[in-house]
CSV table of C-alpha atoms and ligand atoms in Angstrom, one decimal:
chain,number,residue,atom,x,y,z
A,1,UNK,CA,88.3,94.2,78.5
A,2,UNK,CA,88.1,91.2,80.9
A,3,UNK,CA,89.8,88.3,80.0
A,4,UNK,CA,90.8,86.9,76.5
A,5,UNK,CA,91.8,89.7,74.1
A,6,UNK,CA,90.0,88.9,70.8
A,7,UNK,CA,90.8,89.6,67.2
A,8,UNK,CA,88.8,92.9,66.2
A,9,UNK,CA,86.5,91.6,63.2
A,10,UNK,CA,83.3,94.0,64.0
A,11,UNK,CA,83.0,97.6,63.7
A,12,UNK,CA,82.5,99.1,67.3
A,13,UNK,CA,82.7,102.4,65.7
A,14,UNK,CA,85.4,104.9,64.4
A,15,UNK,CA,88.3,103.7,66.4
A,16,UNK,CA,88.2,99.7,65.6
A,17,UNK,CA,88.9,98.1,61.9
A,18,UNK,CA,85.8,97.1,60.5
A,19,UNK,CA,88.5,94.5,58.0
A,20,UNK,CA,86.3,91.1,58.3
A,21,UNK,CA,88.1,89.0,60.7
A,22,UNK,CA,86.8,86.3,62.6
A,23,UNK,CA,87.3,86.8,66.5
A,24,UNK,CA,89.6,84.6,67.9
A,25,UNK,CA,91.3,84.1,71.0
A,26,UNK,CA,95.0,85.6,71.4
A,27,UNK,CA,95.9,84.7,74.9
A,28,UNK,CA,97.8,81.6,76.3
A,29,UNK,CA,99.2,79.2,73.6
A,30,UNK,CA,97.8,81.8,71.1
A,31,UNK,CA,99.9,84.3,72.6
A,32,UNK,CA,102.3,86.2,70.5
A,33,UNK,CA,104.7,85.3,73.7
A,34,UNK,CA,104.2,81.7,73.5
A,35,UNK,CA,104.4,81.7,69.1
A,36,UNK,CA,107.6,83.5,70.0
A,37,UNK,CA,109.3,81.0,72.0
A,38,UNK,CA,108.4,78.2,69.8
A,39,UNK,CA,110.4,80.5,67.5
A,40,UNK,CA,113.0,80.9,69.9
A,41,UNK,CA,112.6,84.9,70.4
A,42,UNK,CA,111.1,87.5,73.1
A,43,UNK,CA,108.1,89.3,72.5
A,44,UNK,CA,106.9,92.2,74.1
A,45,UNK,CA,106.5,95.8,74.4
A,46,UNK,CA,107.6,99.7,75.5
A,47,UNK,CA,105.1,100.5,77.9
A,48,UNK,CA,104.4,103.8,79.8
A,49,UNK,CA,104.4,103.2,84.0
A,50,UNK,CA,101.3,105.3,84.4
A,51,UNK,CA,99.1,103.2,82.1
A,52,UNK,CA,100.3,99.9,83.6
A,53,UNK,CA,99.1,101.1,86.7
A,54,UNK,CA,95.9,102.6,85.9
A,55,UNK,CA,94.6,100.8,82.4
A,56,UNK,CA,93.6,97.2,83.6
A,57,UNK,CA,93.2,96.1,80.1
A,58,UNK,CA,96.9,97.5,78.8
A,59,UNK,CA,97.8,95.8,81.9
A,60,UNK,CA,96.4,92.6,80.7
A,61,UNK,CA,97.6,93.0,77.4
A,62,UNK,CA,101.1,93.3,78.7
A,63,UNK,CA,100.4,90.2,80.8
A,64,UNK,CA,99.0,88.0,78.2
A,65,UNK,CA,101.2,88.6,75.3
A,66,UNK,CA,104.8,89.9,76.6
A,67,UNK,CA,107.8,87.9,77.7
A,68,UNK,CA,110.0,91.1,77.5
A,69,UNK,CA,109.1,94.9,78.1
A,70,UNK,CA,110.9,97.8,78.5
A,71,UNK,CA,110.1,101.2,79.8
A,72,UNK,CA,109.2,103.9,76.9
A,73,UNK,CA,110.4,106.5,79.4
A,74,UNK,CA,110.8,105.9,83.2
A,75,UNK,CA,114.5,105.0,82.8
A,76,UNK,CA,115.5,107.9,80.9
A,77,UNK,CA,117.9,110.8,82.5
A,78,UNK,CA,114.9,113.0,82.5
A,79,UNK,CA,112.7,110.9,84.7
A,80,UNK,CA,115.4,109.8,86.8
A,81,UNK,CA,117.2,112.7,87.9
A,82,UNK,CA,115.0,115.3,88.7
A,83,UNK,CA,118.2,117.3,90.0
A,84,UNK,CA,122.1,116.6,89.6
A,85,UNK,CA,122.2,115.3,93.1
A,86,UNK,CA,118.6,113.1,93.3
A,87,UNK,CA,117.5,110.3,91.5
A,88,UNK,CA,113.6,109.3,91.2
A,89,UNK,CA,113.7,105.5,90.9
A,90,UNK,CA,110.1,105.1,92.1
A,91,UNK,CA,108.5,104.4,88.0
A,92,UNK,CA,111.9,102.4,87.8
A,93,UNK,CA,111.2,100.5,91.0
A,94,UNK,CA,107.7,99.8,90.0
A,95,UNK,CA,108.0,98.6,86.6
A,96,UNK,CA,110.6,95.9,87.9
A,97,UNK,CA,108.1,94.7,90.6
A,98,UNK,CA,105.6,94.2,87.9
A,99,UNK,CA,107.9,92.0,85.7
A,100,UNK,CA,109.4,89.9,87.8
A,101,UNK,CA,105.9,89.1,89.9
A,102,UNK,CA,104.8,88.4,85.8
A,103,UNK,CA,107.8,86.5,85.1
A,104,UNK,CA,108.5,89.3,82.0
A,105,UNK,CA,112.1,90.4,81.2
A,106,UNK,CA,113.1,93.7,81.7
A,107,UNK,CA,115.3,95.7,79.2
A,108,UNK,CA,116.4,99.3,80.4
A,109,UNK,CA,116.2,102.6,78.7
A,110,UNK,CA,118.7,104.2,78.2
A,111,UNK,CA,121.8,104.8,80.1
A,112,UNK,CA,123.3,107.1,77.6
A,113,UNK,CA,121.3,109.5,75.2
A,114,UNK,CA,121.5,112.8,73.7
A,115,UNK,CA,117.7,113.2,74.1
A,116,UNK,CA,115.7,113.7,77.2
A,117,UNK,CA,118.7,115.1,79.5
A,118,UNK,CA,116.7,116.9,82.3
A,119,UNK,CA,116.7,120.8,82.6
A,120,UNK,CA,119.5,120.9,84.8
A,121,UNK,CA,121.9,119.1,82.3
A,122,UNK,CA,122.4,121.8,79.8
A,123,UNK,CA,123.4,124.3,82.9
A,124,UNK,CA,125.2,122.0,84.9
A,125,UNK,CA,127.2,119.7,82.7
A,126,UNK,CA,130.7,120.9,81.5
A,127,UNK,CA,133.8,119.3,80.3
A,128,UNK,CA,135.3,118.9,83.7
A,129,UNK,CA,132.9,116.9,85.4
A,130,UNK,CA,130.8,115.3,82.6
A,131,UNK,CA,132.9,112.1,82.5
A,132,UNK,CA,132.5,111.6,86.2
A,133,UNK,CA,128.3,112.5,85.7
A,134,UNK,CA,128.3,109.7,83.1
A,135,UNK,CA,129.9,107.3,85.1
A,136,UNK,CA,127.9,107.8,88.7
A,137,UNK,CA,124.6,107.7,86.6
A,138,UNK,CA,125.3,104.3,85.1
A,139,UNK,CA,127.0,102.7,88.4
A,140,UNK,CA,124.4,104.4,90.4
A,141,UNK,CA,121.3,103.5,87.6
A,142,UNK,CA,122.6,99.9,86.7
A,143,UNK,CA,124.2,99.1,89.8
A,144,UNK,CA,120.6,99.3,91.5
A,145,UNK,CA,118.9,96.7,89.3
A,146,UNK,CA,121.9,94.7,89.0
A,147,UNK,CA,121.3,90.9,88.4
A,148,UNK,CA,117.6,91.8,87.6
A,149,UNK,CA,118.3,92.9,83.8
A,150,UNK,CA,117.8,91.2,80.8
A,151,UNK,CA,119.3,93.7,78.9
A,152,UNK,CA,120.5,97.7,79.0
A,153,UNK,CA,120.4,100.1,76.1
A,154,UNK,CA,123.6,101.5,77.1
A,155,UNK,CA,124.3,104.0,74.3
A,156,UNK,CA,121.1,105.1,72.4
A,157,UNK,CA,121.6,106.6,68.9
A,158,UNK,CA,125.2,108.0,68.8
A,159,UNK,CA,125.4,107.5,65.1
A,160,UNK,CA,124.5,111.0,62.7
A,161,UNK,CA,126.5,110.7,59.4
A,162,UNK,CA,124.6,114.1,58.4
A,163,UNK,CA,126.9,115.9,61.3
A,164,UNK,CA,129.8,115.6,58.9
A,165,UNK,CA,132.5,113.5,61.1
A,166,UNK,CA,134.5,110.9,59.7
A,167,UNK,CA,133.4,108.4,61.9
A,168,UNK,CA,130.0,109.3,61.6
A,169,UNK,CA,129.2,109.8,65.2
A,170,UNK,CA,126.3,112.5,66.6
A,171,UNK,CA,127.7,116.1,67.7
A,172,UNK,CA,126.2,114.7,70.9
A,173,UNK,CA,126.4,116.6,74.3
A,174,UNK,CA,128.3,113.8,75.6
A,175,UNK,CA,131.0,114.2,72.6
A,176,UNK,CA,131.3,117.5,72.9
A,177,UNK,CA,132.0,117.5,76.8
A,178,UNK,CA,133.5,114.2,77.2
A,179,UNK,CA,135.0,113.5,74.0
A,180,UNK,CA,134.7,110.2,71.5
A,181,UNK,CA,135.1,108.0,74.4
A,182,UNK,CA,132.5,108.7,76.0
A,183,UNK,CA,130.7,105.6,74.5
A,184,UNK,CA,133.4,103.1,75.6
A,185,UNK,CA,133.2,104.9,79.1
A,186,UNK,CA,129.7,104.2,78.7
A,187,UNK,CA,129.7,100.7,78.2
A,188,UNK,CA,132.7,99.5,80.6
A,189,UNK,CA,131.0,101.6,83.3
A,190,UNK,CA,127.6,99.5,82.8
A,191,UNK,CA,129.7,96.4,82.5
A,192,UNK,CA,131.2,97.0,86.0
A,193,UNK,CA,127.6,97.8,87.6
A,194,UNK,CA,125.8,95.1,86.3
A,195,UNK,CA,128.0,92.4,84.8
A,196,UNK,CA,125.0,90.1,84.1
A,197,UNK,CA,123.0,92.0,81.2
A,198,UNK,CA,123.2,92.2,77.9
A,199,UNK,CA,124.8,95.7,77.1
A,200,UNK,CA,123.3,97.0,74.0
A,201,UNK,CA,124.0,99.6,71.7
A,202,UNK,CA,120.1,100.8,70.1
A,203,UNK,CA,119.8,102.7,66.8
A,204,UNK,CA,116.9,104.0,64.3
A,205,UNK,CA,117.4,104.2,60.4
A,206,UNK,CA,119.4,100.5,60.2
A,207,UNK,CA,116.4,99.0,58.1
A,208,UNK,CA,116.1,102.0,55.8
A,209,UNK,CA,116.9,101.5,52.0
A,210,UNK,CA,118.1,105.3,51.6
A,211,UNK,CA,121.4,106.8,51.1
A,212,UNK,CA,121.6,107.7,54.8
A,213,UNK,CA,120.3,103.9,56.2
A,214,UNK,CA,123.4,102.9,53.7
A,215,UNK,CA,125.4,105.4,55.6
A,216,UNK,CA,124.2,104.5,58.7
A,217,UNK,CA,124.7,100.8,58.5
A,218,UNK,CA,128.5,101.6,57.7
A,219,UNK,CA,128.9,103.6,60.5
A,220,UNK,CA,127.7,101.8,63.0
A,221,UNK,CA,129.5,98.7,62.0
A,222,UNK,CA,132.6,101.0,62.0
A,223,UNK,CA,132.0,102.0,65.2
A,224,UNK,CA,131.2,98.6,66.7
A,225,UNK,CA,134.3,97.0,65.3
A,226,UNK,CA,137.0,99.5,66.4
A,227,UNK,CA,134.7,98.9,70.2
A,228,UNK,CA,135.3,95.2,69.7
A,229,UNK,CA,138.6,95.3,68.7
A,230,UNK,CA,139.4,97.4,72.2
A,231,UNK,CA,137.5,94.8,73.8
A,232,UNK,CA,134.5,97.2,74.8
A,233,UNK,CA,131.8,95.1,76.7
A,234,UNK,CA,129.5,95.3,74.2
A,235,UNK,CA,126.9,92.2,73.8
A,236,UNK,CA,124.1,93.2,71.7
A,237,UNK,CA,122.3,95.7,68.9
A,238,UNK,CA,119.5,96.9,68.9
A,239,UNK,CA,117.5,97.7,65.6
A,240,UNK,CA,115.0,100.1,66.5
A,241,UNK,CA,112.8,99.1,63.2
A,242,UNK,CA,110.6,101.9,63.0
A,243,UNK,CA,108.9,101.5,59.6
A,244,UNK,CA,107.0,104.1,57.5
A,245,UNK,CA,104.0,102.3,55.6
A,246,UNK,CA,103.8,101.4,52.7
A,247,UNK,CA,107.7,100.2,53.0
A,248,UNK,CA,108.2,99.4,49.3
A,249,UNK,CA,111.4,100.9,48.4
A,250,UNK,CA,114.4,98.9,48.6
A,251,UNK,CA,114.8,95.1,49.2
A,252,UNK,CA,116.0,93.3,52.6
A,253,UNK,CA,119.3,91.8,51.5
A,254,UNK,CA,121.3,94.8,52.7
A,255,UNK,CA,119.6,94.6,56.3
A,256,UNK,CA,120.4,90.9,56.2
A,257,UNK,CA,123.9,91.5,55.3
A,258,UNK,CA,124.3,94.3,58.7
A,259,UNK,CA,122.7,91.8,60.6
A,260,UNK,CA,125.5,89.0,59.3
A,261,UNK,CA,128.2,91.2,59.9
A,262,UNK,CA,127.1,91.7,63.6
A,263,UNK,CA,126.6,88.1,64.4
A,264,UNK,CA,130.2,87.9,63.1
A,265,UNK,CA,131.5,90.5,65.9
A,266,UNK,CA,129.5,87.8,68.3
A,267,UNK,CA,126.3,90.6,68.9
A,268,UNK,CA,122.9,89.5,69.7
A,269,UNK,CA,120.3,91.3,67.6
A,270,UNK,CA,117.0,92.6,69.0
A,271,UNK,CA,114.2,94.2,67.0
A,272,UNK,CA,113.8,97.1,69.8
A,273,UNK,CA,111.2,99.2,69.0
A,274,UNK,CA,109.1,98.3,66.1
A,275,UNK,CA,106.3,99.8,64.8
A,276,UNK,CA,104.4,100.8,61.2
A,277,UNK,CA,104.0,104.5,60.8
A,278,UNK,CA,100.7,105.0,58.6
A,279,UNK,CA,101.7,108.7,58.1
A,280,UNK,CA,101.8,108.5,54.3
A,281,UNK,CA,98.4,106.5,53.9
A,282,UNK,CA,95.1,106.8,52.9
A,283,UNK,CA,92.3,107.5,55.9
A,284,UNK,CA,90.6,104.2,55.3
A,285,UNK,CA,90.9,101.9,58.3
A,286,UNK,CA,91.0,98.8,56.7
A,287,UNK,CA,93.2,100.4,54.1
A,288,UNK,CA,95.8,101.6,56.5
A,289,UNK,CA,95.3,98.2,58.9
A,290,UNK,CA,95.5,95.7,55.8
A,291,UNK,CA,98.7,97.9,54.3
A,292,UNK,CA,100.8,97.9,58.3
A,293,UNK,CA,99.9,94.3,59.1
A,294,UNK,CA,101.5,93.2,55.2
A,295,UNK,CA,104.7,95.7,56.8
A,296,UNK,CA,104.9,93.6,59.7
A,297,UNK,CA,104.7,90.8,57.9
A,298,UNK,CA,107.6,91.7,55.0
A,299,UNK,CA,109.9,93.3,57.4
A,300,UNK,CA,109.4,90.1,60.2
A,301,UNK,CA,109.6,87.7,57.4
A,302,UNK,CA,113.1,89.1,56.0
A,303,UNK,CA,114.9,90.1,59.6
A,304,UNK,CA,113.9,87.2,61.3
A,305,UNK,CA,115.7,85.0,58.5
A,306,UNK,CA,119.1,86.3,60.9
A,307,UNK,CA,119.1,83.7,63.8
A,308,UNK,CA,120.5,86.1,66.1
A,309,UNK,CA,117.8,87.9,66.3
A,310,UNK,CA,116.6,86.9,69.7
A,311,UNK,CA,114.0,89.4,71.2
A,312,UNK,CA,111.1,91.9,69.3
A,313,UNK,CA,109.3,94.6,70.7
A,314,UNK,CA,107.0,96.8,69.9
A,315,UNK,CA,107.6,100.6,70.4
A,316,UNK,CA,103.7,100.8,72.5
A,317,UNK,CA,101.0,98.5,73.1
A,318,UNK,CA,97.9,99.8,71.4
A,319,UNK,CA,97.3,102.6,69.3
A,320,UNK,CA,96.5,104.8,71.9
A,321,UNK,CA,100.0,104.6,73.3
A,322,UNK,CA,102.0,105.1,70.2
A,323,UNK,CA,104.5,108.5,70.4
A,324,UNK,CA,103.8,108.6,66.6
A,325,UNK,CA,101.1,111.0,67.1
A,326,UNK,CA,103.0,113.7,68.6
A,327,UNK,CA,106.2,112.9,66.6
A,328,UNK,CA,104.8,112.1,63.0
A,329,UNK,CA,101.0,113.3,62.7
A,330,UNK,CA,99.0,112.6,59.6
A,331,UNK,CA,98.2,115.9,57.9
A,332,UNK,CA,94.6,114.7,58.0
A,333,UNK,CA,94.7,114.6,62.2
A,334,UNK,CA,93.4,111.0,62.1
A,335,UNK,CA,95.1,109.5,65.1
A,336,UNK,CA,98.0,106.9,63.8
A,337,UNK,CA,97.3,102.9,63.8
A,338,UNK,CA,100.8,101.8,63.9
A,339,UNK,CA,100.6,99.3,66.4
A,340,UNK,CA,99.2,95.6,66.9
A,341,UNK,CA,96.1,96.2,69.7
A,342,UNK,CA,94.0,99.1,68.4
A,343,UNK,CA,92.8,101.6,70.7
A,344,UNK,CA,90.1,99.6,72.3
A,345,UNK,CA,92.5,96.9,73.2
A,346,UNK,CA,91.5,94.7,70.2
A,347,UNK,CA,94.1,92.9,67.8
A,348,UNK,CA,94.6,93.9,64.8
A,349,UNK,CA,95.3,92.3,61.8
A,350,UNK,CA,99.2,93.1,61.9
A,351,UNK,CA,98.4,91.0,65.2
A,352,UNK,CA,98.1,88.3,63.0
A,353,UNK,CA,101.2,89.2,60.6
A,354,UNK,CA,103.2,89.5,63.7
A,355,UNK,CA,102.3,85.8,64.6
A,356,UNK,CA,102.6,84.3,61.3
A,357,UNK,CA,106.0,85.5,60.8
A,358,UNK,CA,107.2,84.3,64.2
A,359,UNK,CA,105.6,80.9,63.1
A,360,UNK,CA,107.4,81.2,59.3
A,361,UNK,CA,110.4,81.1,61.2
A,362,UNK,CA,110.2,77.9,62.4
A,363,UNK,CA,110.7,76.4,59.7
A,364,UNK,CA,113.3,78.5,58.3
A,365,UNK,CA,117.0,76.6,57.5
A,366,UNK,CA,119.0,77.7,60.6
A,367,UNK,CA,122.1,79.0,58.8
A,368,UNK,CA,120.6,79.2,54.9
A,369,UNK,CA,121.8,82.4,52.9
A,370,UNK,CA,119.0,84.9,52.8
A,371,UNK,CA,115.8,83.8,50.6
A,372,UNK,CA,115.1,86.5,47.8
A,373,UNK,CA,112.5,88.6,50.7
A,374,UNK,CA,109.3,89.7,49.9
A,375,UNK,CA,109.8,92.8,52.3
A,376,UNK,CA,111.1,96.2,50.8
A,377,UNK,CA,113.4,98.0,53.2
A,378,UNK,CA,111.4,101.5,54.1
A,379,UNK,CA,112.9,104.9,52.6
A,380,UNK,CA,113.7,107.2,55.7
B,401,G3I,O1,106.2,113.9,81.4
B,401,G3I,C1,106.3,115.0,80.8
B,401,G3I,C2,104.6,115.9,81.1
B,401,G3I,O2,104.6,116.0,82.9
B,401,G3I,C3,104.9,117.1,80.7
B,401,G3I,O3,103.9,117.8,81.0
B,401,G3I,C4,104.4,116.7,79.1
B,401,G3I,C5,104.6,118.0,78.1
B,401,G3I,O4,105.7,118.9,78.3
B,401,G3I,O5,106.3,116.2,78.8
B,401,G3I,C6,105.7,114.9,79.3
B,401,G3I,O6,107.3,114.5,79.2
B,401,G3I,C7,107.2,114.0,77.8
B,401,G3I,C8,107.5,112.5,77.9
B,401,G3I,O7,107.4,111.8,76.5
B,401,G3I,C9,106.9,111.4,78.5
B,401,G3I,O8,105.3,111.7,77.8
B,401,G3I,C10,108.4,114.5,77.0
B,401,G3I,O9,108.2,115.8,76.8
B,401,G3I,C11,108.5,113.6,75.3
B,401,G3I,O10,109.2,114.3,74.6
B,401,G3I,C12,108.7,112.4,75.4
B,401,G3I,O11,108.6,111.8,74.3
B,401,G3I,C13,109.4,110.5,74.5
B,401,G3I,C14,110.6,110.7,73.7
B,401,G3I,O12,111.3,109.4,73.0
B,401,G3I,C15,111.4,111.3,74.1
B,401,G3I,O13,112.2,110.9,75.0
B,401,G3I,C16,108.5,109.6,73.7
B,401,G3I,O14,107.3,109.3,74.7
B,401,G3I,C17,109.1,108.2,73.5
B,401,G3I,O15,108.1,107.3,72.9
B,401,G3I,C18,110.3,108.2,72.6
B,401,G3I,O16,110.5,107.1,72.4
B,401,G3I,C19,111.9,107.0,71.6
B,401,G3I,C20,113.0,106.0,72.6
B,401,G3I,O17,113.3,106.8,73.5
B,401,G3I,C21,114.3,106.2,71.3
B,401,G3I,N1,114.0,105.8,70.1
B,401,G3I,C22,112.9,106.5,68.9
B,401,G3I,C23,111.9,106.5,70.3
B,401,G3I,C24,110.8,107.4,69.6
B,401,G3I,O18,110.7,108.7,69.3
């Protein structure tokens, strides 16, 4: 695809929606970046560096649509640390070069997580050196890009109430090796290394109406309040927003109350990893595209009522780049269609839903109490 990406309207075969949508230009003033900017938002994607390098259509969408991007994997420990005493910054450096060349902001993801740790970590990290290992990693990585990053996911997914701790913390290798202070240590090290970046706590499941979601919201607020009381430098929260169609359970007010509590702590809010899994929907592409689009619209119509939401990113650019086929495959093994562009880089009905939700925010009163939302929180 060269030039403008068009809304998919005609049936190009199995991978694109046959849903009757008029083809319209989606670039320039019609891009999500522009509609987001009008609504005081940044919009973008989690990106794959190899795709950016080699896939012209993929790259064109990112260049046309994004005002912010985040590496899906290129800045994780596993990608940066081939061995304990060696760093590999090739992909991360190239991503920052791409972002700065295209005047796109860059989020870092992530400095401390229980997953995506290199193979040597389990064999080499121990209670005696894990603190130094964490601090050295953060100082080296965040220090390398100091002053050039929009934000960092400093700690990712530290809460897991199913692990049974009173504080709701996940039984993470970092907790076991460093102790409960690992979160504070990570944020203080990141602030010291890059005073300019917005230091973010990033979490999934906060948007869920399930009992797990309610417990996770409570435990997350408890942790954030404790960090703030100790003047730990946390600037933002990433609500990952991995939704499951149809998102009919529950209601948005619990999420809005959670976000209001984050705002009252002085936190900025990012919808950091949006996608809508169609795993539980019927096979028909038009049905899936319609329901997924409705869920994007409903969720954003609710979440964007919170004025401290400043960025919305989807976890992937086109349907072929989603991680959901590996992580949550459909029983019929059909490829999922969770994102805003299909696997032929055509904008889908969900593109229009997100664009319309940005426009709808324009008219929202700045601090009005939450109106009854059309969005139904998904059940995890
Ligand atoms: O690069 C290796 C390749 O060399 C090897 O041949 C292949 C098969 O083993 O694995 C490749 O690494 C994979 C990596 O993605 C890059 O594709 C890992 O196995 C795989 O586990 C990894 O999955 C990523 C996952 O996080 C774990 O890091 C997904 O792409 C990524 O979308 C997912 O993203 C997470 C966020 O970081 C946090 N929030 C949830 C989100 C979705 O799970």
